[in-house]
Tab-separated table of N, CA, C and O in Angstrom:
chain	number	residue	atom	x	y	z
A	1	MET	N	235.494	146.393	124.699
A	1	MET	CA	236.834	146.029	124.260
A	1	MET	C	237.829	147.106	124.657
A	1	MET	O	237.532	148.275	124.596
A	2	SER	N	239.012	146.691	124.969
A	2	SER	CA	240.077	147.619	125.360
A	2	SER	C	240.832	148.093	124.126
A	2	SER	O	240.970	147.380	123.150
A	3	ASN	N	241.383	149.284	124.202
A	3	ASN	CA	242.210	149.816	123.114
A	3	ASN	C	243.678	149.495	123.331
A	3	ASN	O	244.524	149.925	122.569
A	4	ALA	N	244.014	148.772	124.367
A	4	ALA	CA	245.400	148.436	124.665
A	4	ALA	C	245.959	147.501	123.582
A	4	ALA	O	245.251	146.624	123.093
A	5	GLN	N	247.185	147.757	123.192
A	5	GLN	CA	247.834	146.932	122.162
A	5	GLN	C	248.354	145.653	122.813
A	5	GLN	O	248.849	145.659	123.920
A	6	PRO	N	248.225	144.514	122.097
A	6	PRO	CA	248.764	143.266	122.628
A	6	PRO	C	250.289	143.360	122.717
A	6	PRO	O	250.928	144.177	122.082
A	7	LEU	N	250.864	142.487	123.536
A	7	LEU	CA	252.307	142.474	123.694
A	7	LEU	C	252.966	141.536	122.699
A	7	LEU	O	252.429	140.504	122.335
A	8	GLU	N	254.138	141.930	122.279
A	8	GLU	CA	254.987	141.099	121.442
A	8	GLU	C	256.118	140.684	122.336
A	8	GLU	O	256.697	141.488	123.044
A	9	ARG	N	256.430	139.376	122.384
A	9	ARG	CA	257.496	138.961	123.253
A	9	ARG	C	258.221	137.748	122.705
A	9	ARG	O	257.633	136.951	122.000
A	10	ALA	N	259.473	137.700	122.998
A	10	ALA	CA	260.252	136.518	122.671
A	10	ALA	C	260.060	135.556	123.841
A	10	ALA	O	260.003	135.963	124.985
A	11	VAL	N	259.926	134.270	123.549
A	11	VAL	CA	259.685	133.304	124.609
A	11	VAL	C	260.793	132.281	124.645
A	11	VAL	O	261.365	131.911	123.621
A	12	GLY	N	261.098	131.834	125.844
A	12	GLY	CA	262.062	130.748	126.011
A	12	GLY	C	263.510	131.149	125.897
A	12	GLY	O	264.398	130.288	125.855
A	13	ASP	N	263.840	132.463	125.844
A	13	ASP	CA	265.242	132.834	125.730
A	13	ASP	C	265.612	134.124	126.436
A	13	ASP	O	266.497	134.862	126.028
A	14	ASN	N	264.917	134.470	127.490
A	14	ASN	CA	265.263	135.592	128.385
A	14	ASN	C	265.193	136.964	127.740
A	14	ASN	O	265.802	137.891	128.230
A	15	ASN	N	264.491	137.147	126.641
A	15	ASN	CA	264.337	138.498	126.068
A	15	ASN	C	263.126	139.167	126.717
A	15	ASN	O	262.136	138.531	127.028
A	16	ALA	N	263.185	140.465	126.905
A	16	ALA	CA	262.106	141.220	127.561
A	16	ALA	C	260.951	141.460	126.584
A	16	ALA	O	261.156	141.507	125.373
A	17	ALA	N	259.775	141.640	127.113
A	17	ALA	CA	258.601	141.948	126.301
A	17	ALA	C	258.636	143.397	125.874
A	17	ALA	O	259.075	144.266	126.617
A	18	THR	N	258.156	143.670	124.664
A	18	THR	CA	258.090	145.036	124.153
A	18	THR	C	256.724	145.257	123.540
A	18	THR	O	256.120	144.320	123.014
A	19	PRO	N	256.187	146.509	123.576
A	19	PRO	CA	254.894	146.741	122.974
A	19	PRO	C	254.978	146.583	121.444
A	19	PRO	O	256.013	146.803	120.834
A	20	ALA	N	253.863	146.207	120.842
A	20	ALA	CA	253.854	145.995	119.384
A	20	ALA	C	252.528	146.425	118.805
A	20	ALA	O	251.525	146.425	119.481
A	21	ARG	N	252.535	146.772	117.539
A	21	ARG	CA	251.311	147.042	116.805
A	21	ARG	C	251.081	145.887	115.852
A	21	ARG	O	252.017	145.385	115.252
A	22	GLN	N	249.846	145.466	115.711
A	22	GLN	CA	249.530	144.377	114.797
A	22	GLN	C	248.111	144.503	114.319
A	22	GLN	O	247.311	145.212	114.881
A	23	GLN	N	247.783	143.725	113.270
A	23	GLN	CA	246.478	143.834	112.622
A	23	GLN	C	245.428	143.065	113.395
A	23	GLN	O	244.279	143.463	113.435
A	24	ARG	N	245.746	141.927	113.967
A	24	ARG	CA	244.789	141.078	114.643
A	24	ARG	C	244.912	141.231	116.136
A	24	ARG	O	245.865	141.776	116.638
A	25	SER	N	243.961	140.654	116.860
A	25	SER	CA	243.996	140.747	118.312
A	25	SER	C	244.860	139.664	118.936
A	25	SER	O	245.001	139.620	120.141
A	26	ALA	N	245.439	138.786	118.121
A	26	ALA	CA	246.299	137.728	118.671
A	26	ALA	C	247.587	138.302	119.212
A	26	ALA	O	248.113	139.279	118.708
A	27	GLU	N	248.080	137.702	120.303
A	27	GLU	CA	249.359	138.117	120.867
A	27	GLU	C	250.491	137.527	120.050
A	27	GLU	O	250.416	136.362	119.656
A	28	VAL	N	251.543	138.308	119.776
A	28	VAL	CA	252.683	137.849	118.979
A	28	VAL	C	253.754	137.282	119.886
A	28	VAL	O	254.246	137.955	120.787
A	29	LEU	N	254.136	136.045	119.635
A	29	LEU	CA	255.221	135.390	120.356
A	29	LEU	C	256.356	135.175	119.350
A	29	LEU	O	256.158	134.539	118.314
A	30	LYS	N	257.505	135.742	119.652
A	30	LYS	CA	258.646	135.600	118.765
A	30	LYS	C	259.541	134.454	119.252
A	30	LYS	O	259.898	134.415	120.418
A	31	VAL	N	259.875	133.571	118.342
A	31	VAL	CA	260.648	132.367	118.664
A	31	VAL	C	262.006	132.447	117.997
A	31	VAL	O	262.118	132.810	116.825
A	32	SER	N	263.045	132.094	118.741
A	32	SER	CA	264.392	132.045	118.189
A	32	SER	C	264.894	130.602	118.199
A	32	SER	O	264.245	129.715	118.742
A	33	THR	N	266.054	130.406	117.636
A	33	THR	CA	266.665	129.089	117.635
A	33	THR	C	266.927	128.596	119.047
A	33	THR	O	266.873	127.396	119.323
A	34	ARG	N	267.188	129.524	119.960
A	34	ARG	CA	267.492	129.172	121.364
A	34	ARG	C	266.257	128.959	122.209
A	34	ARG	O	266.368	128.556	123.383
A	35	SER	N	265.066	129.243	121.670
A	35	SER	CA	263.837	129.089	122.435
A	35	SER	C	263.587	127.606	122.744
A	35	SER	O	263.778	126.756	121.902
A	36	ARG	N	263.163	127.344	123.999
A	36	ARG	CA	262.807	125.980	124.383
A	36	ARG	C	261.372	125.717	123.939
A	36	ARG	O	260.455	126.465	124.326
A	37	PRO	N	261.132	124.689	123.128
A	37	PRO	CA	259.786	124.417	122.635
A	37	PRO	C	258.758	124.261	123.766
A	37	PRO	O	257.614	124.735	123.615
A	38	SER	N	259.136	123.673	124.904
A	38	SER	CA	258.152	123.491	125.986
A	38	SER	C	257.769	124.852	126.600
A	38	SER	O	256.617	125.060	126.958
A	39	ALA	N	258.718	125.789	126.667
A	39	ALA	CA	258.424	127.128	127.199
A	39	ALA	C	257.512	127.888	126.224
A	39	ALA	O	256.552	128.549	126.642
A	40	VAL	N	257.808	127.784	124.933
A	40	VAL	CA	256.973	128.431	123.923
A	40	VAL	C	255.579	127.830	123.942
A	40	VAL	O	254.562	128.515	123.863
A	41	ALA	N	255.506	126.500	124.068
A	41	ALA	CA	254.216	125.807	124.114
A	41	ALA	C	253.378	126.285	125.288
A	41	ALA	O	252.167	126.506	125.153
A	42	GLY	N	254.022	126.457	126.445
A	42	GLY	CA	253.291	126.979	127.600
A	42	GLY	C	252.749	128.380	127.360
A	42	GLY	O	251.637	128.701	127.748
A	43	ALA	N	253.569	129.219	126.697
A	43	ALA	CA	253.128	130.579	126.362
A	43	ALA	C	251.973	130.533	125.366
A	43	ALA	O	250.989	131.281	125.514
A	44	ILE	N	252.066	129.672	124.363
A	44	ILE	CA	250.975	129.527	123.374
A	44	ILE	C	249.707	129.098	124.085
A	44	ILE	O	248.630	129.677	123.876
A	45	ALA	N	249.786	128.076	124.931
A	45	ALA	CA	248.617	127.580	125.651
A	45	ALA	C	248.015	128.671	126.522
A	45	ALA	O	246.790	128.837	126.562
A	46	GLY	N	248.829	129.437	127.221
A	46	GLY	CA	248.341	130.511	128.067
A	46	GLY	C	247.636	131.594	127.272
A	46	GLY	O	246.549	132.066	127.655
A	47	VAL	N	248.224	131.988	126.160
A	47	VAL	CA	247.610	133.007	125.294
A	47	VAL	C	246.313	132.470	124.694
A	47	VAL	O	245.316	133.211	124.617
A	48	MET	N	246.301	131.215	124.315
A	48	MET	CA	245.081	130.644	123.754
A	48	MET	C	243.946	130.626	124.776
A	48	MET	O	242.807	130.926	124.442
A	49	ARG	N	244.271	130.274	126.010
A	49	ARG	CA	243.256	130.255	127.067
A	49	ARG	C	242.713	131.669	127.322
A	49	ARG	O	241.506	131.845	127.552
A	50	GLU	N	243.594	132.644	127.263
A	50	GLU	CA	243.214	134.027	127.574
A	50	GLU	C	242.546	134.729	126.421
A	50	GLU	O	241.521	135.392	126.591
A	51	ASN	N	243.102	134.613	125.210
A	51	ASN	CA	242.634	135.389	124.072
A	51	ASN	C	241.897	134.590	123.003
A	51	ASN	O	241.253	135.169	122.151
A	52	GLY	N	242.107	133.287	122.963
A	52	GLY	CA	241.464	132.473	121.933
A	52	GLY	C	242.251	132.371	120.639
A	52	GLY	O	241.893	131.608	119.767
A	53	SER	N	243.333	133.164	120.524
A	53	SER	CA	244.194	133.066	119.349
A	53	SER	C	245.581	133.570	119.719
A	53	SER	O	245.735	134.331	120.671
A	54	ALA	N	246.566	133.109	118.976
A	54	ALA	CA	247.952	133.520	119.220
A	54	ALA	C	248.664	133.572	117.866
A	54	ALA	O	248.273	132.904	116.911
A	55	GLU	N	249.729	134.358	117.807
A	55	GLU	CA	250.553	134.433	116.612
A	55	GLU	C	252.009	134.161	117.027
A	55	GLU	O	252.496	134.743	117.974
A	56	VAL	N	252.637	133.252	116.288
A	56	VAL	CA	254.034	132.909	116.531
A	56	VAL	C	254.812	133.351	115.308
A	56	VAL	O	254.421	133.062	114.170
A	57	GLN	N	255.929	134.055	115.517
A	57	GLN	CA	256.783	134.482	114.416
A	57	GLN	C	258.177	133.902	114.610
A	57	GLN	O	258.688	133.866	115.726
A	58	SER	N	258.768	133.478	113.482
A	58	SER	CA	260.141	132.945	113.520
A	58	SER	C	260.842	133.338	112.246
A	58	SER	O	260.224	133.456	111.193
A	59	ILE	N	262.164	133.514	112.343
A	59	ILE	CA	262.981	133.803	111.191
A	59	ILE	C	264.087	132.773	111.140
A	59	ILE	O	264.853	132.630	112.094
A	60	GLY	N	264.146	132.039	110.057
A	60	GLY	CA	265.173	131.035	109.871
A	60	GLY	C	264.705	129.628	110.197
A	60	GLY	O	263.708	129.428	110.884
A	61	ALA	N	265.449	128.662	109.667
A	61	ALA	CA	265.066	127.250	109.805
A	61	ALA	C	265.075	126.803	111.261
A	61	ALA	O	264.149	126.096	111.686
A	62	GLY	N	266.097	127.155	112.032
A	62	GLY	CA	266.170	126.713	113.415
A	62	GLY	C	265.039	127.247	114.258
A	62	GLY	O	264.420	126.512	115.051
A	63	ALA	N	264.730	128.515	114.103
A	63	ALA	CA	263.651	129.124	114.860
A	63	ALA	C	262.298	128.548	114.456
A	63	ALA	O	261.434	128.295	115.291
A	64	THR	N	262.117	128.330	113.163
A	64	THR	CA	260.871	127.757	112.671
A	64	THR	C	260.682	126.346	113.170
A	64	THR	O	259.592	125.917	113.539
A	65	ASN	N	261.778	125.583	113.238
A	65	ASN	CA	261.719	124.223	113.793
A	65	ASN	C	261.244	124.253	115.244
A	65	ASN	O	260.371	123.485	115.633
A	66	GLN	N	261.801	125.172	116.053
A	66	GLN	CA	261.392	125.281	117.448
A	66	GLN	C	259.913	125.700	117.551
A	66	GLN	O	259.185	125.222	118.391
A	67	ALA	N	259.487	126.589	116.669
A	67	ALA	CA	258.101	127.065	116.698
A	67	ALA	C	257.137	125.940	116.357
A	67	ALA	O	256.098	125.795	117.029
A	68	ILE	N	257.436	125.148	115.351
A	68	ILE	CA	256.540	124.046	114.974
A	68	ILE	C	256.447	123.008	116.084
A	68	ILE	O	255.365	122.520	116.403
A	69	LYS	N	257.599	122.691	116.698
A	69	LYS	CA	257.572	121.757	117.820
A	69	LYS	C	256.710	122.322	118.956
A	69	LYS	O	255.940	121.579	119.574
A	70	ALA	N	256.836	123.619	119.209
A	70	ALA	CA	256.060	124.236	120.280
A	70	ALA	C	254.551	124.152	119.996
A	70	ALA	O	253.767	123.902	120.925
A	71	VAL	N	254.147	124.352	118.761
A	71	VAL	CA	252.721	124.276	118.424
A	71	VAL	C	252.211	122.862	118.664
A	71	VAL	O	251.134	122.665	119.237
A	72	ALA	N	253.009	121.859	118.304
A	72	ALA	CA	252.594	120.460	118.534
A	72	ALA	C	252.461	120.163	120.019
A	72	ALA	O	251.507	119.515	120.457
A	73	ILE	N	253.407	120.668	120.816
A	73	ILE	CA	253.352	120.455	122.270
A	73	ILE	C	252.142	121.198	122.856
A	73	ILE	O	251.403	120.647	123.680
A	74	ALA	N	251.911	122.430	122.416
A	74	ALA	CA	250.794	123.224	122.917
A	74	ALA	C	249.467	122.542	122.577
A	74	ALA	O	248.514	122.553	123.367
A	75	ARG	N	249.410	121.947	121.411
A	75	ARG	CA	248.190	121.232	121.013
A	75	ARG	C	247.877	120.103	121.980
A	75	ARG	O	246.731	119.906	122.362
A	76	ALA	N	248.936	119.394	122.390
A	76	ALA	CA	248.751	118.318	123.371
A	76	ALA	C	248.314	118.882	124.720
A	76	ALA	O	247.396	118.352	125.371
A	77	TYR	N	248.965	119.985	125.181
A	77	TYR	CA	248.568	120.607	126.442
A	77	TYR	C	247.089	120.982	126.426
A	77	TYR	O	246.357	120.703	127.377
A	78	LEU	N	246.654	121.635	125.362
A	78	LEU	CA	245.300	122.163	125.284
A	78	LEU	C	244.261	121.069	125.049
A	78	LEU	O	243.108	121.206	125.473
A	79	SER	N	244.655	119.990	124.396
A	79	SER	CA	243.695	118.903	124.131
A	79	SER	C	243.237	118.262	125.424
A	79	SER	O	242.111	117.765	125.504
A	80	GLU	N	244.091	118.291	126.463
A	80	GLU	CA	243.705	117.771	127.770
A	80	GLU	C	242.557	118.564	128.376
A	80	GLU	O	241.839	118.057	129.264
A	81	GLU	N	242.363	119.808	127.920
A	81	GLU	CA	241.309	120.674	128.416
A	81	GLU	C	240.145	120.731	127.422
A	81	GLU	O	239.234	121.572	127.577
A	82	GLY	N	240.167	119.911	126.379
A	82	GLY	CA	239.113	119.904	125.376
A	82	GLY	C	239.207	121.041	124.382
A	82	GLY	O	238.239	121.354	123.691
A	83	ILE	N	240.372	121.673	124.275
A	83	ILE	CA	240.580	122.755	123.316
A	83	ILE	C	241.390	122.212	122.135
A	83	ILE	O	242.504	121.700	122.312
A	84	ASP	N	240.808	122.290	120.934
A	84	ASP	CA	241.497	121.819	119.736
A	84	ASP	C	241.960	123.053	118.959
A	84	ASP	O	241.181	123.981	118.738
A	85	ILE	N	243.227	123.082	118.596
A	85	ILE	CA	243.774	124.243	117.880
A	85	ILE	C	244.239	123.857	116.479
A	85	ILE	O	244.549	122.694	116.232
A	86	VAL	N	244.283	124.843	115.611
A	86	VAL	CA	244.820	124.706	114.276
A	86	VAL	C	245.870	125.767	114.077
A	86	VAL	O	245.833	126.831	114.715
A	87	CYS	N	246.778	125.513	113.148
A	87	CYS	CA	247.890	126.421	112.872
A	87	CYS	C	247.818	126.809	111.385
A	87	CYS	O	247.792	125.932	110.533
A	88	ILE	N	247.796	128.094	111.116
A	88	ILE	CA	247.714	128.597	109.749
A	88	ILE	C	249.029	129.305	109.442
A	88	ILE	O	249.273	130.413	109.951
A	89	PRO	N	249.895	128.696	108.613
A	89	PRO	CA	251.193	129.316	108.322
A	89	PRO	C	251.099	130.331	107.185
A	89	PRO	O	250.280	130.204	106.279
A	90	SER	N	251.947	131.356	107.259
A	90	SER	CA	252.050	132.342	106.177
A	90	SER	C	253.374	133.067	106.315
A	90	SER	O	254.118	132.865	107.287
A	91	PHE	N	253.701	133.886	105.332
A	91	PHE	CA	254.899	134.700	105.392
A	91	PHE	C	254.519	136.107	105.820
A	91	PHE	O	253.405	136.586	105.542
A	92	ILE	N	255.421	136.798	106.500
A	92	ILE	CA	255.191	138.179	106.916
A	92	ILE	C	256.533	138.915	106.831
A	92	ILE	O	257.572	138.336	107.138
A	93	ASP	N	256.504	140.132	106.376
A	93	ASP	CA	257.715	140.971	106.329
A	93	ASP	C	257.831	141.732	107.647
A	93	ASP	O	256.866	142.370	108.088
A	94	VAL	N	258.979	141.636	108.277
A	94	VAL	CA	259.219	142.315	109.536
A	94	VAL	C	260.458	143.182	109.397
A	94	VAL	O	261.339	142.914	108.596
A	95	SER	N	260.513	144.251	110.198
A	95	SER	CA	261.664	145.152	110.171
A	95	SER	C	262.489	144.906	111.443
A	95	SER	O	261.995	145.050	112.544
A	96	ILE	N	263.751	144.532	111.231
A	96	ILE	CA	264.682	144.312	112.330
A	96	ILE	C	265.909	145.156	112.077
A	96	ILE	O	266.587	145.006	111.065
A	97	ASP	N	266.202	146.076	112.997
A	97	ASP	CA	267.329	147.001	112.853
A	97	ASP	C	267.279	147.724	111.507
A	97	ASP	O	268.275	147.784	110.785
A	98	ASP	N	266.118	148.220	111.145
A	98	ASP	CA	265.850	148.934	109.899
A	98	ASP	C	266.127	148.075	108.652
A	98	ASP	O	266.399	148.617	107.571
A	99	GLU	N	266.082	146.772	108.796
A	99	GLU	CA	266.230	145.846	107.675
A	99	GLU	C	264.950	145.053	107.528
A	99	GLU	O	264.399	144.570	108.510
A	100	GLU	N	264.464	144.911	106.314
A	100	GLU	CA	263.288	144.094	106.058
A	100	GLU	C	263.682	142.623	105.983
A	100	GLU	O	264.634	142.257	105.254
A	101	ARG	N	263.009	141.775	106.762
A	101	ARG	CA	263.255	140.338	106.753
A	101	ARG	C	261.918	139.638	106.536
A	101	ARG	O	260.871	140.164	106.916
A	102	THR	N	261.980	138.448	105.982
A	102	THR	CA	260.764	137.645	105.815
A	102	THR	C	260.730	136.623	106.954
A	102	THR	O	261.690	135.880	107.153
A	103	ALA	N	259.625	136.609	107.658
A	103	ALA	CA	259.450	135.683	108.779
A	103	ALA	C	258.325	134.716	108.446
A	103	ALA	O	257.499	134.952	107.549
A	104	ILE	N	258.319	133.610	109.157
A	104	ILE	CA	257.196	132.676	109.103
A	104	ILE	C	256.234	133.114	110.185
A	104	ILE	O	256.624	133.359	111.326
A	105	ARG	N	254.979	133.192	109.827
A	105	ARG	CA	253.924	133.587	110.781
A	105	ARG	C	253.000	132.398	110.949
A	105	ARG	O	252.472	131.863	109.978
A	106	LEU	N	252.842	131.933	112.168
A	106	LEU	CA	251.926	130.867	112.478
A	106	LEU	C	250.783	131.433	113.291
A	106	LEU	O	250.948	131.837	114.436
A	107	LEU	N	249.613	131.514	112.659
A	107	LEU	CA	248.427	131.981	113.352
A	107	LEU	C	247.754	130.767	113.977
A	107	LEU	O	247.473	129.780	113.287
A	108	ILE	N	247.560	130.798	115.270
A	108	ILE	CA	246.994	129.658	115.997
A	108	ILE	C	245.611	130.055	116.494
A	108	ILE	O	245.458	131.086	117.152
A	109	GLU	N	244.614	129.264	116.123
A	109	GLU	CA	243.236	129.527	116.496
A	109	GLU	C	242.575	128.252	116.951
A	109	GLU	O	243.027	127.159	116.681
A	110	ARG	N	241.425	128.429	117.627
A	110	ARG	CA	240.632	127.268	117.995
A	110	ARG	C	239.938	126.695	116.748
A	110	ARG	O	239.552	127.443	115.866
A	111	ARG	N	239.824	125.394	116.742
A	111	ARG	CA	239.117	124.741	115.622
A	111	ARG	C	237.644	124.817	115.904
A	111	ARG	O	237.179	124.687	116.960
């Protein structure tokens, strides 16, 4: 196993990837209101193929809506390859500009 940290990146809205620390080996995909669900779904599917699990984070109703749509689309993409995924939602506290915010965390794993 590698000691390299997974990448945290915003998908579907032209934000650059930045290194991140996290508890699990899943890659963190950050979704915004402007994120395109199909782009996020492609990222989820790619991470699932590579790592077997992915984490999606969103803050706010609009971003969470885009994230949920992306999971549904990714599920369809992956089902064509015989991969069935499940989504486990939870809350997570994140720090943005030295402010604590509560985000929705969607852990995506193979069933």
